[in-house]
Tab-separated table of C-alpha atoms in Angstrom:
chain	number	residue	atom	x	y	z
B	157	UNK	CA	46.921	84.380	-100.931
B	158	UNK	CA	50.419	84.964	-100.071
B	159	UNK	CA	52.358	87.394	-98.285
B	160	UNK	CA	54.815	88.307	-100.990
B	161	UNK	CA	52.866	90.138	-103.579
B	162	UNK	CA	53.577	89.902	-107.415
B	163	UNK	CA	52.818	91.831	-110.537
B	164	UNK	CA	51.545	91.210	-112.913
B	165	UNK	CA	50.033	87.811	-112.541
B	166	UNK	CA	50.373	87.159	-116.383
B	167	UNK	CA	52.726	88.950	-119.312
B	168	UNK	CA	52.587	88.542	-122.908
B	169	UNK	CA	55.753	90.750	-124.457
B	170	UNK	CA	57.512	90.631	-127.932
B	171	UNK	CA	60.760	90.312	-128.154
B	172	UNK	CA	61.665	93.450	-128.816
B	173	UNK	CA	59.691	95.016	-125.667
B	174	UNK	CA	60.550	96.085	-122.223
B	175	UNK	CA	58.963	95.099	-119.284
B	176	UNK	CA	59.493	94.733	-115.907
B	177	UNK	CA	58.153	92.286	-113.110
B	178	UNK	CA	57.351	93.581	-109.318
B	179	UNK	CA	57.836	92.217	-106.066
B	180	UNK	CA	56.537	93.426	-102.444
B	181	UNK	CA	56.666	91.893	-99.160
B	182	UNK	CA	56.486	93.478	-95.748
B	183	UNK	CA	57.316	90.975	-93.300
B	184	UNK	CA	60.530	92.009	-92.519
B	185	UNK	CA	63.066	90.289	-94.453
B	186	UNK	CA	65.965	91.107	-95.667
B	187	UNK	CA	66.645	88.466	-98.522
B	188	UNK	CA	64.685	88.201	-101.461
B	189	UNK	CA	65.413	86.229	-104.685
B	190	UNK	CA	64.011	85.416	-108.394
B	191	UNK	CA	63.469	82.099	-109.282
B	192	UNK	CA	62.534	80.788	-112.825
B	193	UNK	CA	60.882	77.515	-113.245
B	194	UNK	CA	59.941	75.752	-116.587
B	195	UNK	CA	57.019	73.388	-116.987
B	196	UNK	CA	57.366	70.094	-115.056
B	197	UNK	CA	60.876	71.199	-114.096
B	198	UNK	CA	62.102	72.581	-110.080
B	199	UNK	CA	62.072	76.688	-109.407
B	200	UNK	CA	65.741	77.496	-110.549
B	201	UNK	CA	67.484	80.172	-109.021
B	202	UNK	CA	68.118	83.280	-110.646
B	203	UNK	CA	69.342	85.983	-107.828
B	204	UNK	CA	69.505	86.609	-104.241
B	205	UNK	CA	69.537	90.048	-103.032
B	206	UNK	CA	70.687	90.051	-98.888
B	207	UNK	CA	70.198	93.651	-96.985
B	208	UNK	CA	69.290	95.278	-100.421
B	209	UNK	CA	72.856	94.430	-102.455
B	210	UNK	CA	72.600	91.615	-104.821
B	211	UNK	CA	74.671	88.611	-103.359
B	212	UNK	CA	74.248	85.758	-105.723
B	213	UNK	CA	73.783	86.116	-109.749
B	214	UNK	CA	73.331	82.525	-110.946
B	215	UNK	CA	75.244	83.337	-114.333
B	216	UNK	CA	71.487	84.917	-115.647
B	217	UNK	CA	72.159	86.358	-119.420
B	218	UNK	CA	72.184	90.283	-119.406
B	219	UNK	CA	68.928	90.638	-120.494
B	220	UNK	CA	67.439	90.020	-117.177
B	221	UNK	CA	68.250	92.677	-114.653
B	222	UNK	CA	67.118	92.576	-111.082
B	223	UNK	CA	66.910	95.660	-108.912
B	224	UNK	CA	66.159	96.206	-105.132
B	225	UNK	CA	64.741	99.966	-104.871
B	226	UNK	CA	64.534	99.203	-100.865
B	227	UNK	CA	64.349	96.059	-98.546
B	228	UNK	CA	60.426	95.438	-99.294
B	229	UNK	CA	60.418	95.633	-103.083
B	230	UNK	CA	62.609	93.484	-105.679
B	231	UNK	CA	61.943	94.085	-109.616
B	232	UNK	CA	63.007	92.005	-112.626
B	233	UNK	CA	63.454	94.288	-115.906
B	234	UNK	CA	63.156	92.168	-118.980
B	235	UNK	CA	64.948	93.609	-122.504
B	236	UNK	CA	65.012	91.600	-125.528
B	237	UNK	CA	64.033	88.324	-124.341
B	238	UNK	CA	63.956	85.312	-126.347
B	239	UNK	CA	60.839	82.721	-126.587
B	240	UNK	CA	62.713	80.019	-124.242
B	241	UNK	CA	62.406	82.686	-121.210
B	242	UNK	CA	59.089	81.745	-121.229
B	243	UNK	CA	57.934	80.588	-117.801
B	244	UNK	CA	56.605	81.134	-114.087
B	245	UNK	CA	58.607	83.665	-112.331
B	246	UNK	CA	58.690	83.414	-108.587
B	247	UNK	CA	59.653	85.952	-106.087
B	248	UNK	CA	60.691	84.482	-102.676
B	249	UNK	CA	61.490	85.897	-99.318
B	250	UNK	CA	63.270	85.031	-95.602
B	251	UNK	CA	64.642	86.650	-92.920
B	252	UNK	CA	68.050	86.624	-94.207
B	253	UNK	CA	71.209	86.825	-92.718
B	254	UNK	CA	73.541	84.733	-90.966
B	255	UNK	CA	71.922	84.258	-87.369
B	256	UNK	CA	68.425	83.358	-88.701
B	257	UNK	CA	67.198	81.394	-90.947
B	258	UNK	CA	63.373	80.457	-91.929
B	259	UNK	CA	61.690	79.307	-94.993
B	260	UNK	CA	61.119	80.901	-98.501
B	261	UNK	CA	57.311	82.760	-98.683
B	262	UNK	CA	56.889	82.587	-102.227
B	263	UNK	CA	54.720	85.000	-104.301
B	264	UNK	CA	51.983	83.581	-106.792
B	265	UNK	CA	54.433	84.315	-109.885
B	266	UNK	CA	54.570	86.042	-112.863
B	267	UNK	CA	53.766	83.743	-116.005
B	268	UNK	CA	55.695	85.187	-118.446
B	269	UNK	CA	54.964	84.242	-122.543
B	270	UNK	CA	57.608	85.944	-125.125
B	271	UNK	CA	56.196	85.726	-128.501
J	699	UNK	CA	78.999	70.602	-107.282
J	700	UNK	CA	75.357	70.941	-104.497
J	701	UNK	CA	73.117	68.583	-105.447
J	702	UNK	CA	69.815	67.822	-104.315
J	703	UNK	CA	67.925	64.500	-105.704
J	704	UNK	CA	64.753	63.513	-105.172
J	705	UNK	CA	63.126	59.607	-105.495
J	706	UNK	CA	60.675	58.945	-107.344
J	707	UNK	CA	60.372	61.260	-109.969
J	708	UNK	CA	56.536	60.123	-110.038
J	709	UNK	CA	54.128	58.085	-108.131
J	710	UNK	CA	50.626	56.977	-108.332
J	711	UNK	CA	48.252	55.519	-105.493
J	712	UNK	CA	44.943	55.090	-104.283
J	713	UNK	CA	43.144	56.909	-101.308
J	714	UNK	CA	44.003	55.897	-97.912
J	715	UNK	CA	47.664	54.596	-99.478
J	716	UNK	CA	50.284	55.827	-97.194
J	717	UNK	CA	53.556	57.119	-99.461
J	718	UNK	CA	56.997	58.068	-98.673
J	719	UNK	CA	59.055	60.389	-100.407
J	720	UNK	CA	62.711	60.591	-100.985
J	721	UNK	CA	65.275	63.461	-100.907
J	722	UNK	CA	69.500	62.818	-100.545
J	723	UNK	CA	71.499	66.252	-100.652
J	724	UNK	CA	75.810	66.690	-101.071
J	725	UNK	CA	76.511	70.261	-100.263
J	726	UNK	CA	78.631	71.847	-98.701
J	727	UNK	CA	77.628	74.150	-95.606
J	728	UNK	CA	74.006	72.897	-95.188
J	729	UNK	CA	72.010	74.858	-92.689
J	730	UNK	CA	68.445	73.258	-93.323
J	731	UNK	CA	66.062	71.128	-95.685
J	732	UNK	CA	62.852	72.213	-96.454
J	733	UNK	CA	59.554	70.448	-98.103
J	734	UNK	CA	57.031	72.491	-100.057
J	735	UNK	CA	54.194	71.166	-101.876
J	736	UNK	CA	53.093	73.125	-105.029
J	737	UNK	CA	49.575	72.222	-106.793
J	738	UNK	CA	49.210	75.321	-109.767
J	739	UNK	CA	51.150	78.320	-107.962
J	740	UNK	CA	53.654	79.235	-105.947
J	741	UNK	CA	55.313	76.722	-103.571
J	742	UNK	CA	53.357	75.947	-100.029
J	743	UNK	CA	55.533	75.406	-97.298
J	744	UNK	CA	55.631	72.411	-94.893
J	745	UNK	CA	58.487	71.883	-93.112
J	746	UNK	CA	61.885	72.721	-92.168
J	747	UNK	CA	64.490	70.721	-90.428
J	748	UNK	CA	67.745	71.816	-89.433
J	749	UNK	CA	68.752	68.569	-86.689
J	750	UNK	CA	68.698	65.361	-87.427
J	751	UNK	CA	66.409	62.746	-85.949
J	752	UNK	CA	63.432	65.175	-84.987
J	753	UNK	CA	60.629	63.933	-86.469
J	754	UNK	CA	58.262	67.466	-87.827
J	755	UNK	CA	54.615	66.243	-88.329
J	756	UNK	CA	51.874	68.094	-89.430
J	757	UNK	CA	48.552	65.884	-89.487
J	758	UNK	CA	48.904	63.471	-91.853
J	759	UNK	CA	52.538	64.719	-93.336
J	760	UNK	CA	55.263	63.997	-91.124
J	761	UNK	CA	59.089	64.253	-91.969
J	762	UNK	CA	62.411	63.362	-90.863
J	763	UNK	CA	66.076	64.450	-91.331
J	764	UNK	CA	69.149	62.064	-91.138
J	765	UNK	CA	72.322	64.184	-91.603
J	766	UNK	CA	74.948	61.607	-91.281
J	767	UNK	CA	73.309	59.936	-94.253
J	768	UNK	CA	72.283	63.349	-95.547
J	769	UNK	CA	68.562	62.250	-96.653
J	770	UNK	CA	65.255	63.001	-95.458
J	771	UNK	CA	61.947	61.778	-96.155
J	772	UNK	CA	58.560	62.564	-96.319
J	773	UNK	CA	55.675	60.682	-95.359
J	774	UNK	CA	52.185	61.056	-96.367
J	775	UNK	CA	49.623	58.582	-94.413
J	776	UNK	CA	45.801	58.047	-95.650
J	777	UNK	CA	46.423	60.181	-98.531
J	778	UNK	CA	43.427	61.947	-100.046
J	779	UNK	CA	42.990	62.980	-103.786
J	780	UNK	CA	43.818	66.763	-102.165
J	781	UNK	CA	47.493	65.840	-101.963
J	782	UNK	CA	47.466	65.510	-105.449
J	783	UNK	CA	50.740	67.955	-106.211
J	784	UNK	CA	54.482	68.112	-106.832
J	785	UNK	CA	56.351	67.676	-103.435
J	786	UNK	CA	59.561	69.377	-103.685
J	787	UNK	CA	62.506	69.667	-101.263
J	788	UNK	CA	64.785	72.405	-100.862
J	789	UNK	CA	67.969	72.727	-99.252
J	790	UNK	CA	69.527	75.449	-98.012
J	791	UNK	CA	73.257	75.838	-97.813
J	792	UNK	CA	75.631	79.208	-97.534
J	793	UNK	CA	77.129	80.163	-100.717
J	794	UNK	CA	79.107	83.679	-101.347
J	795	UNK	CA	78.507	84.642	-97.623
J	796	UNK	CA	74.858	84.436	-98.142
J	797	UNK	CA	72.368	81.543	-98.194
J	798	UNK	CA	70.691	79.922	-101.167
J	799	UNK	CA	68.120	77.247	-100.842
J	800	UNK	CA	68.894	74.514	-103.739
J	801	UNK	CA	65.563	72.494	-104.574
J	802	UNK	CA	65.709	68.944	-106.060
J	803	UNK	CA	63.891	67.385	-109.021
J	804	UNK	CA	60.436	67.280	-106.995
J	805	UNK	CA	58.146	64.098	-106.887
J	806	UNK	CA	55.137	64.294	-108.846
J	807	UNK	CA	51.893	62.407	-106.100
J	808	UNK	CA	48.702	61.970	-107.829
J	809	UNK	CA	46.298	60.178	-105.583
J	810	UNK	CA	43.178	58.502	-106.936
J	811	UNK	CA	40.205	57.866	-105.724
């Protein structure tokens, strides 16, 4: 078990479907990011959100939208995704900021199939 | 361009084999390099080191950061069939006023027995 909490744990969605993918933590910290990884391949950074406003968009097509309701939850709205999104979809947290630093706490992932 | 490579991509040994795994960064602004180890999930974290020369250890994992020669490695000693994962390194470096952590290719250990 981690302490970053994702849902749901697996998604099946068409292409023509909307969905979105949820992200909690409550230890405090203030950054929070989407990473994508592909089989056999390194997590690959999507977004960074720092203090709720997104910082870093990694040049992610449109149809991926990220949104940080407050500084414990980060969601991932899908629209119109193509088969080659599919993957594992990992939330990640730290403290954030400029004075601290500490390691990502990744979530158990999303694994996402588009059909 | 940051970069983060990691050497080799794979390795096999046998139980009680000690290994040693490879990661070289060029970024700019570098505030730390992390290892995680991932088996079927998410990413398990086992170090982080932000000076160079201090050894971290952890049991049987220990790890070291040279930052003139911007490299660190990883060392695994008896292994077990356990530490059977991907080892992946991460580096973190500011980018856009906020920090990203860049991870490398990752080293895939599979450890008979």
């Amino acid at each position: 078990d981690t302490e970053v909490t994702q849902t749901p744990k697996h998604l099946v969605m068409g292409m023509t479907n909307k969905k979105s993918l949820k992200c909690e933590q409550h230890m405090g910290h203030r950054a929070m990011y989407w990473y994508k990884q592909k089989a056999k391949k390194p997590p690959e950074l999507m977004f960074v959100y720092s203090y709720e406003k997104l910082s870093i968009n990694e040049s992610v097509p449109s149809r991926f939208s990220p949104e940080c309701p407050n500084s414990s939850l980060l969601n991932l709205h899908l629209h119109a995704l193509q088969p080659e999104d599919s993957a594992l979809y990992l939330c990640a947290s730290s403290t954030g900021g400029l004075r601290y630093n500490s390691p990502l706490h990744f979530g158990n992932g999303t694994r996402l199939t588009v059909t | 361009e940051d970069k983060v490579v990691q050497s080799p991509l794979s390795l096999v040994v046998h139980e009680g084999d000690t290994v040693t795994l490879n990661c070289s960064y060029e970024v700019t602004n570098f505030r730390s390099l992390l290892w995680y180890k991932q088996e079927k999930k998410a990413p398990t974290f086992l170090f982080m080191l932000t000076s160079s020369g201090i050894e971290k250890k952890s049991g049987r994992l220990s790890s070291i950061l040279d930052k003139k020669e911007l490299f660190s490695i990883l060392n695994i000693t008896a292994t077990q069939t356990g530490d059977s994962a991907i080892y992946l390194c991460a580096v973190e470096a500011l980018s856009s006023g906020t920090y990203k952590y860049i991870f490398g290719t990752g080293t895939r250990l599979k450890v008979l027995a």
